[in-house]
């Protein structure tokens, strides 16, 4: 991060601060936002975390979660908060389109200074301060590094530790994917010294769910999965009917996309999720295969090499055909 002294100086005065993150926030988006919130609030700043959409209820254990505003539930106050903020942190996204319609309010606020903290490829945000590293396992790692930069002697509280750990855990798929690094493990070791209770977070994230969700996963894997080992892909489809039948809640499809990768010859897994107006796509890949490129070039999306997302305006069947055609050409097997 360049010009850190100016940010340190800026934060010496109590400020009106907004922290925002991408639509349908995941563990890293929520964890990094609240890690920063729990750091800045005690310093005397007026801090508001605003999500562009709803977020999974199972993140309710994160300290400060009750204070997060969902723009869709609180549009006027969210707009006022953004338009009057002096400093706006953009966490865990690389393109202002990922926070629609909050991006419009940021544009209207001509005096606010922006800080971008992110680890996705191809950042497109023009910010005053930028902490961007695609090698970081998570945005939570970058928030931890921000503490190191701003205040080397800072010791994360138990609350901050839970937030940071949540993002590291979820973005590394529990220390199993390519984002898992020495730094991720070192930070986790330090957080344990700071009072982090790993079992508590595990219970909250993975042992606190609903029967409907488990039955939904079983149904998706047995009835709605297409495996094409000949072209190296596996697709899972979630349509509106399933969403209704299993009473799907925000976050219930998190992690589902990974299942086809357990098959030896499946190199890319895709989740096709029908939403009210569009189809949301999630891509995961093994090894060197870049799904970021595929999402950017074909589905108005992006992300990381091995985990990306995008959208389709076609029908479910047409979207499947388009994906199959792409991988017939890509020849990943
Ligand atoms: P997920 O599949 O879990 O929704 O997203 C995987 C990764 O791709 C995340 O890091 C997420 O931020 C990114 N991503 C998901 N959807 C989009 C999108 O529509 N546009 C861009 N640029 N990135 C996305
Ligand atoms: Mn992330």
mmCIF file of C-alpha atoms and ligand atoms in Angstrom:
data_model
loop_
_atom_site.group_PDB
_atom_site.id
_atom_site.type_symbol
_atom_site.label_atom_id
_atom_site.label_comp_id
_atom_site.label_asym_id
_atom_site.label_seq_id
_atom_site.Cartn_x
_atom_site.Cartn_y
_atom_site.Cartn_z
ATOM 1 C CA UNK A 1 0.000 0.000 0.000
ATOM 2 C CA UNK A 2 1.448 3.353 -1.041
ATOM 3 C CA UNK A 3 1.222 6.554 0.933
ATOM 4 C CA UNK A 4 0.372 4.777 4.139
ATOM 5 C CA UNK A 5 1.413 7.791 6.214
ATOM 6 C CA UNK A 6 -1.447 9.794 4.687
ATOM 7 C CA UNK A 7 -3.982 7.120 5.692
ATOM 8 C CA UNK A 8 -2.516 6.953 9.195
ATOM 9 C CA UNK A 9 -2.799 10.740 9.433
ATOM 10 C CA UNK A 10 -6.375 10.684 8.068
ATOM 11 C CA UNK A 11 -7.412 8.144 10.705
ATOM 12 C CA UNK A 12 -6.069 10.272 13.565
ATOM 13 C CA UNK A 13 -9.300 12.292 13.428
ATOM 14 C CA UNK A 14 -12.630 10.547 14.126
ATOM 15 C CA UNK A 15 -14.203 9.890 10.716
ATOM 16 C CA UNK A 16 -17.472 8.850 9.166
ATOM 17 C CA UNK A 17 -16.552 5.510 7.645
ATOM 18 C CA UNK A 18 -18.508 3.077 5.476
ATOM 19 C CA UNK A 19 -17.325 -0.468 4.844
ATOM 20 C CA UNK A 20 -18.917 -2.283 1.948
ATOM 21 C CA UNK A 21 -18.493 -5.626 0.247
ATOM 22 C CA UNK A 22 -19.900 -7.636 -2.645
ATOM 23 C CA UNK A 23 -23.481 -8.804 -3.179
ATOM 24 C CA UNK A 24 -24.449 -12.018 -1.356
ATOM 25 C CA UNK A 25 -21.408 -11.755 0.906
ATOM 26 C CA UNK A 26 -19.504 -14.958 1.691
ATOM 27 C CA UNK A 27 -17.371 -15.760 4.746
ATOM 28 C CA UNK A 28 -14.459 -13.685 3.541
ATOM 29 C CA UNK A 29 -16.620 -10.691 2.646
ATOM 30 C CA UNK A 30 -18.427 -10.744 6.004
ATOM 31 C CA UNK A 31 -15.308 -11.679 7.973
ATOM 32 C CA UNK A 32 -13.118 -8.944 6.491
ATOM 33 C CA UNK A 33 -15.832 -6.275 6.803
ATOM 34 C CA UNK A 34 -16.453 -7.087 10.443
ATOM 35 C CA UNK A 35 -12.741 -7.529 11.232
ATOM 36 C CA UNK A 36 -12.226 -3.974 10.013
ATOM 37 C CA UNK A 37 -15.365 -2.726 11.779
ATOM 38 C CA UNK A 38 -14.218 -4.227 15.091
ATOM 39 C CA UNK A 39 -10.808 -2.596 14.618
ATOM 40 C CA UNK A 40 -11.970 0.913 13.619
ATOM 41 C CA UNK A 41 -15.004 1.330 15.887
ATOM 42 C CA UNK A 42 -13.050 1.322 19.198
ATOM 43 C CA UNK A 43 -10.706 3.972 17.752
ATOM 44 C CA UNK A 44 -13.590 6.454 17.917
ATOM 45 C CA UNK A 45 -14.757 6.423 14.298
ATOM 46 C CA UNK A 46 -18.389 6.259 13.236
ATOM 47 C CA UNK A 47 -18.369 3.003 11.253
ATOM 48 C CA UNK A 48 -21.194 1.409 9.253
ATOM 49 C CA UNK A 49 -20.954 -1.880 7.376
ATOM 50 C CA UNK A 50 -23.350 -1.987 4.416
ATOM 51 C CA UNK A 51 -24.031 -5.090 2.347
ATOM 52 C CA UNK A 52 -25.692 -4.532 -1.047
ATOM 53 C CA UNK A 53 -27.907 -7.580 -0.404
ATOM 54 C CA UNK A 54 -28.936 -10.052 2.274
ATOM 55 C CA UNK A 55 -26.262 -12.346 3.734
ATOM 56 C CA UNK A 56 -26.430 -15.879 5.155
ATOM 57 C CA UNK A 57 -28.005 -16.082 8.613
ATOM 58 C CA UNK A 58 -25.275 -18.488 9.739
ATOM 59 C CA UNK A 59 -22.818 -15.576 9.860
ATOM 60 C CA UNK A 60 -24.845 -14.232 12.777
ATOM 61 C CA UNK A 61 -22.118 -15.420 15.187
ATOM 62 C CA UNK A 62 -19.621 -12.913 13.781
ATOM 63 C CA UNK A 63 -19.135 -10.107 16.311
ATOM 64 C CA UNK A 64 -20.889 -6.979 15.034
ATOM 65 C CA UNK A 65 -23.064 -8.866 12.529
ATOM 66 C CA UNK A 66 -26.241 -7.374 14.050
ATOM 67 C CA UNK A 67 -24.941 -3.924 13.154
ATOM 68 C CA UNK A 68 -24.577 -4.706 9.440
ATOM 69 C CA UNK A 69 -27.127 -3.016 7.217
ATOM 70 C CA UNK A 70 -28.639 -4.886 4.318
ATOM 71 C CA UNK A 71 -29.213 -2.193 1.691
ATOM 72 C CA UNK A 72 -32.346 -3.955 0.420
ATOM 73 C CA UNK A 73 -33.933 -3.632 3.865
ATOM 74 C CA UNK A 74 -32.553 -0.221 4.658
ATOM 75 C CA UNK A 75 -32.184 1.654 1.355
ATOM 76 C CA UNK A 76 -32.617 5.299 2.398
ATOM 77 C CA UNK A 77 -30.319 5.224 5.403
ATOM 78 C CA UNK A 78 -27.721 3.200 3.474
ATOM 79 C CA UNK A 79 -27.749 5.777 0.709
ATOM 80 C CA UNK A 80 -27.376 8.655 3.179
ATOM 81 C CA UNK A 81 -24.536 6.856 4.986
ATOM 82 C CA UNK A 82 -22.609 6.298 1.749
ATOM 83 C CA UNK A 83 -23.217 9.781 0.393
ATOM 84 C CA UNK A 84 -21.999 11.389 3.610
ATOM 85 C CA UNK A 85 -19.029 9.084 4.321
ATOM 86 C CA UNK A 86 -15.521 10.529 4.472
ATOM 87 C CA UNK A 87 -13.830 7.192 3.924
ATOM 88 C CA UNK A 88 -15.237 4.152 2.114
ATOM 89 C CA UNK A 89 -13.591 0.748 2.343
ATOM 90 C CA UNK A 90 -14.283 -1.609 -0.572
ATOM 91 C CA UNK A 91 -13.577 -5.134 0.586
ATOM 92 C CA UNK A 92 -13.308 -8.411 -1.333
ATOM 93 C CA UNK A 93 -14.392 -7.220 -4.779
ATOM 94 C CA UNK A 94 -12.556 -5.884 -7.798
ATOM 95 C CA UNK A 95 -15.268 -4.085 -9.744
ATOM 96 C CA UNK A 96 -17.876 -1.571 -8.523
ATOM 97 C CA UNK A 97 -20.528 -3.469 -10.533
ATOM 98 C CA UNK A 98 -20.333 -6.125 -7.788
ATOM 99 C CA UNK A 99 -21.999 -3.741 -5.296
ATOM 100 C CA UNK A 100 -24.838 -2.405 -7.471
ATOM 101 C CA UNK A 101 -26.643 -0.109 -6.749
ATOM 102 C CA UNK A 102 -24.299 1.158 -4.016
ATOM 103 C CA UNK A 103 -21.760 2.097 -6.708
ATOM 104 C CA UNK A 104 -24.059 4.937 -7.824
ATOM 105 C CA UNK A 105 -24.100 6.441 -4.313
ATOM 106 C CA UNK A 106 -20.311 6.222 -4.121
ATOM 107 C CA UNK A 107 -20.073 8.097 -7.425
ATOM 108 C CA UNK A 108 -22.332 10.854 -6.054
ATOM 109 C CA UNK A 109 -20.033 11.324 -3.063
ATOM 110 C CA UNK A 110 -17.216 13.260 -4.697
ATOM 111 C CA UNK A 111 -15.284 13.995 -1.514
ATOM 112 C CA UNK A 112 -15.076 10.500 -0.021
ATOM 113 C CA UNK A 113 -11.721 8.772 -0.185
ATOM 114 C CA UNK A 114 -11.803 5.137 -1.266
ATOM 115 C CA UNK A 115 -9.714 2.283 0.094
ATOM 116 C CA UNK A 116 -9.638 -0.957 -1.883
ATOM 117 C CA UNK A 117 -8.644 -4.148 -0.081
ATOM 118 C CA UNK A 118 -8.958 -7.183 -2.310
ATOM 119 C CA UNK A 119 -7.341 -10.338 -3.676
ATOM 120 C CA UNK A 120 -9.245 -10.922 -6.940
ATOM 121 C CA UNK A 121 -7.607 -10.768 -10.357
ATOM 122 C CA UNK A 122 -7.942 -7.623 -12.522
ATOM 123 C CA UNK A 123 -8.935 -4.915 -10.011
ATOM 124 C CA UNK A 124 -10.942 -2.166 -11.744
ATOM 125 C CA UNK A 125 -11.447 0.271 -8.864
ATOM 126 C CA UNK A 126 -9.705 3.619 -8.765
ATOM 127 C CA UNK A 127 -9.001 4.144 -5.051
ATOM 128 C CA UNK A 128 -6.895 6.536 -3.005
ATOM 129 C CA UNK A 129 -5.323 3.637 -1.115
ATOM 130 C CA UNK A 130 -5.031 0.129 -2.502
ATOM 131 C CA UNK A 131 -4.040 -3.051 -0.693
ATOM 132 C CA UNK A 132 -4.328 -5.647 -3.428
ATOM 133 C CA UNK A 133 -2.579 -8.998 -3.671
ATOM 134 C CA UNK A 134 -3.863 -11.956 -5.660
ATOM 135 C CA UNK A 135 -1.519 -14.172 -3.644
ATOM 136 C CA UNK A 136 -3.360 -13.374 -0.420
ATOM 137 C CA UNK A 137 -5.497 -16.355 0.597
ATOM 138 C CA UNK A 138 -8.358 -14.040 1.498
ATOM 139 C CA UNK A 139 -9.299 -10.412 1.996
ATOM 140 C CA UNK A 140 -9.176 -11.255 5.702
ATOM 141 C CA UNK A 141 -5.433 -11.906 5.311
ATOM 142 C CA UNK A 142 -5.125 -8.420 3.796
ATOM 143 C CA UNK A 143 -7.064 -6.808 6.651
ATOM 144 C CA UNK A 144 -4.683 -8.552 9.060
ATOM 145 C CA UNK A 145 -1.780 -7.143 7.010
ATOM 146 C CA UNK A 146 -3.407 -3.701 7.203
ATOM 147 C CA UNK A 147 -3.207 -3.865 11.011
ATOM 148 C CA UNK A 148 0.483 -4.778 10.679
ATOM 149 C CA UNK A 149 1.047 -1.772 8.424
ATOM 150 C CA UNK A 150 -1.037 0.782 10.356
ATOM 151 C CA UNK A 151 -0.205 -0.323 13.870
ATOM 152 C CA UNK A 152 2.600 -2.902 14.163
ATOM 153 C CA UNK A 153 2.030 -3.387 17.896
ATOM 154 C CA UNK A 154 -1.697 -4.125 17.495
ATOM 155 C CA UNK A 155 -2.887 -7.391 19.038
ATOM 156 C CA UNK A 156 -6.188 -8.605 17.506
ATOM 157 C CA UNK A 157 -8.991 -9.034 20.020
ATOM 158 C CA UNK A 158 -10.861 -12.344 20.281
ATOM 159 C CA UNK A 159 -13.690 -10.754 18.259
ATOM 160 C CA UNK A 160 -11.379 -9.576 15.484
ATOM 161 C CA UNK A 161 -9.656 -12.981 15.500
ATOM 162 C CA UNK A 162 -12.962 -14.796 14.886
ATOM 163 C CA UNK A 163 -13.723 -12.539 11.931
ATOM 164 C CA UNK A 164 -10.288 -12.923 10.322
ATOM 165 C CA UNK A 165 -10.253 -16.678 10.841
ATOM 166 C CA UNK A 166 -13.699 -17.047 9.262
ATOM 167 C CA UNK A 167 -12.496 -15.505 5.990
ATOM 168 C CA UNK A 168 -9.295 -17.538 5.944
ATOM 169 C CA UNK A 169 -11.181 -20.747 6.670
ATOM 170 C CA UNK A 170 -13.898 -20.234 4.064
ATOM 171 C CA UNK A 171 -11.724 -18.856 1.236
ATOM 172 C CA UNK A 172 -9.203 -21.701 1.611
ATOM 173 C CA UNK A 173 -12.080 -24.242 1.744
ATOM 174 C CA UNK A 174 -10.877 -25.259 5.224
ATOM 175 C CA UNK A 175 -7.168 -25.112 4.354
ATOM 176 C CA UNK A 176 -7.529 -27.403 1.359
ATOM 177 C CA UNK A 177 -7.442 -25.361 -1.851
ATOM 178 C CA UNK A 178 -4.630 -23.591 -3.711
ATOM 179 C CA UNK A 179 -5.068 -20.393 -1.686
ATOM 180 C CA UNK A 180 -3.803 -22.211 1.422
ATOM 181 C CA UNK A 181 -0.412 -20.674 2.177
ATOM 182 C CA UNK A 182 2.222 -20.499 4.874
ATOM 183 C CA UNK A 183 0.980 -17.003 5.720
ATOM 184 C CA UNK A 184 -2.602 -18.305 6.134
ATOM 185 C CA UNK A 185 -1.357 -20.858 8.657
ATOM 186 C CA UNK A 186 0.923 -18.351 10.414
ATOM 187 C CA UNK A 187 -1.906 -15.848 10.840
ATOM 188 C CA UNK A 188 -4.153 -18.607 12.169
ATOM 189 C CA UNK A 189 -1.462 -19.651 14.661
ATOM 190 C CA UNK A 190 -1.193 -16.054 15.852
ATOM 191 C CA UNK A 191 -4.979 -15.714 16.148
ATOM 192 C CA UNK A 192 -5.007 -18.788 18.406
ATOM 193 C CA UNK A 193 -2.693 -16.858 20.724
ATOM 194 C CA UNK A 194 -5.185 -13.982 20.585
ATOM 195 C CA UNK A 195 -8.072 -16.058 21.942
ATOM 196 C CA UNK A 196 -9.537 -17.596 18.787
ATOM 197 C CA UNK A 197 -11.679 -20.678 19.484
ATOM 198 C CA UNK A 198 -11.543 -22.831 16.348
ATOM 199 C CA UNK A 199 -14.127 -25.318 17.606
ATOM 200 C CA UNK A 200 -16.641 -22.539 18.244
ATOM 201 C CA UNK A 201 -16.291 -21.211 14.679
ATOM 202 C CA UNK A 202 -16.524 -24.754 13.273
ATOM 203 C CA UNK A 203 -19.717 -25.383 15.271
ATOM 204 C CA UNK A 204 -21.257 -22.130 14.074
ATOM 205 C CA UNK A 205 -20.390 -22.688 10.424
ATOM 206 C CA UNK A 206 -20.862 -26.429 9.975
ATOM 207 C CA UNK A 207 -22.884 -27.868 12.837
ATOM 208 C CA UNK A 208 -25.651 -25.358 13.151
ATOM 209 C CA UNK A 209 -27.670 -26.038 9.981
ATOM 210 C CA UNK A 210 -31.136 -27.142 8.875
ATOM 211 C CA UNK A 211 -32.402 -30.552 7.758
ATOM 212 C CA UNK A 212 -33.867 -29.027 4.576
ATOM 213 C CA UNK A 213 -30.431 -27.887 3.478
ATOM 214 C CA UNK A 214 -28.918 -31.360 3.827
ATOM 215 C CA UNK A 215 -31.832 -32.936 1.919
ATOM 216 C CA UNK A 216 -31.468 -30.273 -0.756
ATOM 217 C CA UNK A 217 -27.788 -31.195 -1.232
ATOM 218 C CA UNK A 218 -28.684 -34.889 -1.494
ATOM 219 C CA UNK A 219 -31.338 -34.117 -4.092
ATOM 220 C CA UNK A 220 -29.004 -31.881 -6.097
ATOM 221 C CA UNK A 221 -26.275 -34.538 -6.219
ATOM 222 C CA UNK A 222 -28.560 -37.438 -7.095
ATOM 223 C CA UNK A 223 -30.942 -35.746 -9.536
ATOM 224 C CA UNK A 224 -29.490 -32.499 -10.792
ATOM 225 C CA UNK A 225 -25.862 -33.251 -11.576
ATOM 226 C CA UNK A 226 -24.465 -33.769 -15.068
ATOM 227 C CA UNK A 227 -21.050 -35.402 -15.279
ATOM 228 C CA UNK A 228 -19.165 -35.194 -18.596
ATOM 229 C CA UNK A 229 -15.839 -36.870 -17.928
ATOM 230 C CA UNK A 230 -15.144 -36.843 -21.681
ATOM 231 C CA UNK A 231 -14.742 -33.059 -21.589
ATOM 232 C CA UNK A 232 -13.684 -32.868 -17.926
ATOM 233 C CA UNK A 233 -16.655 -31.074 -16.390
ATOM 234 C CA UNK A 234 -19.406 -31.611 -13.835
ATOM 235 C CA UNK A 235 -22.461 -29.351 -13.621
ATOM 236 C CA UNK A 236 -24.973 -29.017 -10.798
ATOM 237 C CA UNK A 237 -28.252 -27.250 -11.500
ATOM 238 C CA UNK A 238 -30.413 -25.495 -8.916
ATOM 239 C CA UNK A 239 -33.672 -24.203 -10.347
ATOM 240 C CA UNK A 240 -36.445 -22.090 -8.849
ATOM 241 C CA UNK A 241 -38.574 -25.170 -8.125
ATOM 242 C CA UNK A 242 -35.852 -26.693 -5.934
ATOM 243 C CA UNK A 243 -35.356 -23.389 -4.193
ATOM 244 C CA UNK A 244 -39.051 -23.411 -3.307
ATOM 245 C CA UNK A 245 -39.330 -27.121 -2.508
ATOM 246 C CA UNK A 246 -36.385 -27.096 -0.083
ATOM 247 C CA UNK A 247 -37.049 -23.624 1.275
ATOM 248 C CA UNK A 248 -33.571 -22.516 0.229
ATOM 249 C CA UNK A 249 -32.063 -19.713 2.273
ATOM 250 C CA UNK A 250 -29.259 -17.350 1.331
ATOM 251 C CA UNK A 251 -25.977 -19.247 1.589
ATOM 252 C CA UNK A 252 -27.473 -22.758 1.321
ATOM 253 C CA UNK A 253 -25.701 -23.447 -1.980
ATOM 254 C CA UNK A 254 -22.306 -22.357 -0.602
ATOM 255 C CA UNK A 255 -19.777 -25.134 -1.209
ATOM 256 C CA UNK A 256 -22.140 -27.219 -3.351
ATOM 257 C CA UNK A 257 -20.165 -26.444 -6.512
ATOM 258 C CA UNK A 258 -17.128 -28.336 -5.187
ATOM 259 C CA UNK A 259 -18.684 -31.828 -5.137
ATOM 260 C CA UNK A 260 -18.080 -32.786 -8.804
ATOM 261 C CA UNK A 261 -14.338 -32.124 -8.305
ATOM 262 C CA UNK A 262 -14.184 -35.250 -6.129
ATOM 263 C CA UNK A 263 -14.446 -37.265 -9.374
ATOM 264 C CA UNK A 264 -11.003 -38.028 -10.791
ATOM 265 C CA UNK A 265 -11.626 -36.915 -14.375
ATOM 266 C CA UNK A 266 -13.673 -33.838 -13.552
ATOM 267 C CA UNK A 267 -11.332 -30.852 -13.784
ATOM 268 C CA UNK A 268 -13.937 -28.086 -13.685
ATOM 269 C CA UNK A 269 -17.132 -27.959 -11.628
ATOM 270 C CA UNK A 270 -19.955 -25.549 -12.372
ATOM 271 C CA UNK A 271 -23.013 -24.565 -10.380
ATOM 272 C CA UNK A 272 -25.926 -23.160 -12.371
ATOM 273 C CA UNK A 273 -28.306 -21.336 -10.079
ATOM 274 C CA UNK A 274 -31.533 -19.869 -11.350
ATOM 275 C CA UNK A 275 -32.268 -16.525 -9.703
ATOM 276 C CA UNK A 276 -35.349 -14.331 -10.263
ATOM 277 C CA UNK A 277 -33.933 -12.473 -13.286
ATOM 278 C CA UNK A 278 -30.628 -14.097 -14.181
ATOM 279 C CA UNK A 279 -28.693 -17.312 -13.877
ATOM 280 C CA UNK A 280 -25.784 -17.093 -11.464
ATOM 281 C CA UNK A 281 -22.794 -19.253 -12.255
ATOM 282 C CA UNK A 282 -20.041 -20.549 -9.997
ATOM 283 C CA UNK A 283 -16.936 -22.200 -11.412
ATOM 284 C CA UNK A 284 -14.226 -24.172 -9.587
ATOM 285 C CA UNK A 285 -11.198 -25.787 -11.210
ATOM 286 C CA UNK A 286 -8.266 -28.028 -10.420
ATOM 287 C CA UNK A 287 -4.605 -27.083 -10.920
ATOM 288 C CA UNK A 288 -3.606 -24.743 -13.714
ATOM 289 C CA UNK A 289 -6.993 -24.468 -15.417
ATOM 290 C CA UNK A 290 -8.210 -20.861 -15.237
ATOM 291 C CA UNK A 291 -11.939 -20.508 -14.767
ATOM 292 C CA UNK A 292 -11.356 -16.792 -14.218
ATOM 293 C CA UNK A 293 -10.600 -16.427 -17.927
ATOM 294 C CA UNK A 294 -13.646 -18.483 -18.904
ATOM 295 C CA UNK A 295 -15.955 -16.425 -16.680
ATOM 296 C CA UNK A 296 -14.487 -13.106 -17.820
ATOM 297 C CA UNK A 297 -14.683 -13.956 -21.523
ATOM 298 C CA UNK A 298 -18.074 -15.688 -21.571
ATOM 299 C CA UNK A 299 -20.135 -14.812 -18.515
ATOM 300 C CA UNK A 300 -19.440 -11.178 -17.547
ATOM 301 C CA UNK A 301 -17.622 -12.391 -14.467
ATOM 302 C CA UNK A 302 -14.278 -13.144 -12.943
ATOM 303 C CA UNK A 303 -12.650 -13.955 -9.604
ATOM 304 C CA UNK A 304 -9.651 -16.207 -9.052
ATOM 305 C CA UNK A 305 -7.955 -18.765 -11.255
ATOM 306 C CA UNK A 306 -9.560 -21.719 -9.453
ATOM 307 C CA UNK A 307 -12.757 -20.076 -8.162
ATOM 308 C CA UNK A 308 -14.774 -17.677 -10.246
ATOM 309 C CA UNK A 309 -18.308 -16.602 -10.926
ATOM 310 C CA UNK A 310 -20.411 -14.992 -13.588
ATOM 311 C CA UNK A 311 -23.929 -14.695 -14.960
ATOM 312 C CA UNK A 312 -26.002 -15.865 -17.872
ATOM 313 C CA UNK A 313 -29.120 -14.337 -19.400
ATOM 314 C CA UNK A 314 -30.003 -17.513 -21.311
ATOM 315 C CA UNK A 315 -32.332 -20.297 -20.151
ATOM 316 C CA UNK A 316 -30.917 -23.113 -18.017
ATOM 317 C CA UNK A 317 -30.746 -25.491 -21.008
ATOM 318 C CA UNK A 318 -29.110 -22.886 -23.226
ATOM 319 C CA UNK A 319 -26.612 -22.099 -20.485
ATOM 320 C CA UNK A 320 -25.711 -25.791 -20.184
ATOM 321 C CA UNK A 321 -25.259 -25.979 -23.980
ATOM 322 C CA UNK A 322 -23.029 -22.894 -23.947
ATOM 323 C CA UNK A 323 -20.854 -24.345 -21.171
ATOM 324 C CA UNK A 324 -20.562 -27.703 -22.943
ATOM 325 C CA UNK A 325 -19.552 -25.983 -26.189
ATOM 326 C CA UNK A 326 -16.894 -23.928 -24.376
ATOM 327 C CA UNK A 327 -15.313 -27.030 -22.850
ATOM 328 C CA UNK A 328 -15.536 -29.024 -26.074
ATOM 329 C CA UNK A 329 -13.275 -26.316 -27.514
ATOM 330 C CA UNK A 330 -11.071 -25.796 -24.419
ATOM 331 C CA UNK A 331 -9.969 -29.456 -24.401
ATOM 332 C CA UNK A 332 -8.974 -29.533 -20.729
ATOM 333 C CA UNK A 333 -8.711 -33.344 -20.679
HETATM 334 P P1 LIG B 1 -18.727 -17.816 -6.003
HETATM 335 O O1 LIG B 1 -18.705 -18.876 -7.049
HETATM 336 O O2 LIG B 1 -18.404 -18.363 -4.648
HETATM 337 O O3 LIG B 1 -19.933 -16.959 -6.044
HETATM 338 O O4 LIG B 1 -17.544 -16.840 -6.376
HETATM 339 C C1 LIG B 1 -16.241 -17.321 -6.591
HETATM 340 C C2 LIG B 1 -15.317 -16.134 -6.767
HETATM 341 O O5 LIG B 1 -15.629 -15.430 -7.967
HETATM 342 C C3 LIG B 1 -15.445 -15.136 -5.636
HETATM 343 O O6 LIG B 1 -14.159 -14.713 -5.288
HETATM 344 C C4 LIG B 1 -16.264 -14.021 -6.207
HETATM 345 O O7 LIG B 1 -15.930 -12.804 -5.675
HETATM 346 C C5 LIG B 1 -15.988 -14.100 -7.703
HETATM 347 N N1 LIG B 1 -17.208 -13.798 -8.458
HETATM 348 C C6 LIG B 1 -18.396 -14.423 -8.353
HETATM 349 N N2 LIG B 1 -19.296 -13.886 -9.193
HETATM 350 C C7 LIG B 1 -18.678 -12.889 -9.861
HETATM 351 C C8 LIG B 1 -19.096 -11.954 -10.857
HETATM 352 O O8 LIG B 1 -20.241 -11.932 -11.307
HETATM 353 N N3 LIG B 1 -18.144 -11.068 -11.273
HETATM 354 C C9 LIG B 1 -16.863 -11.084 -10.809
HETATM 355 N N4 LIG B 1 -16.006 -10.181 -11.295
HETATM 356 N N5 LIG B 1 -16.455 -11.938 -9.865
HETATM 357 C C10 LIG B 1 -17.329 -12.842 -9.387
HETATM 358 MN MN1 LIG B 2 -12.371 -13.451 -0.814
#
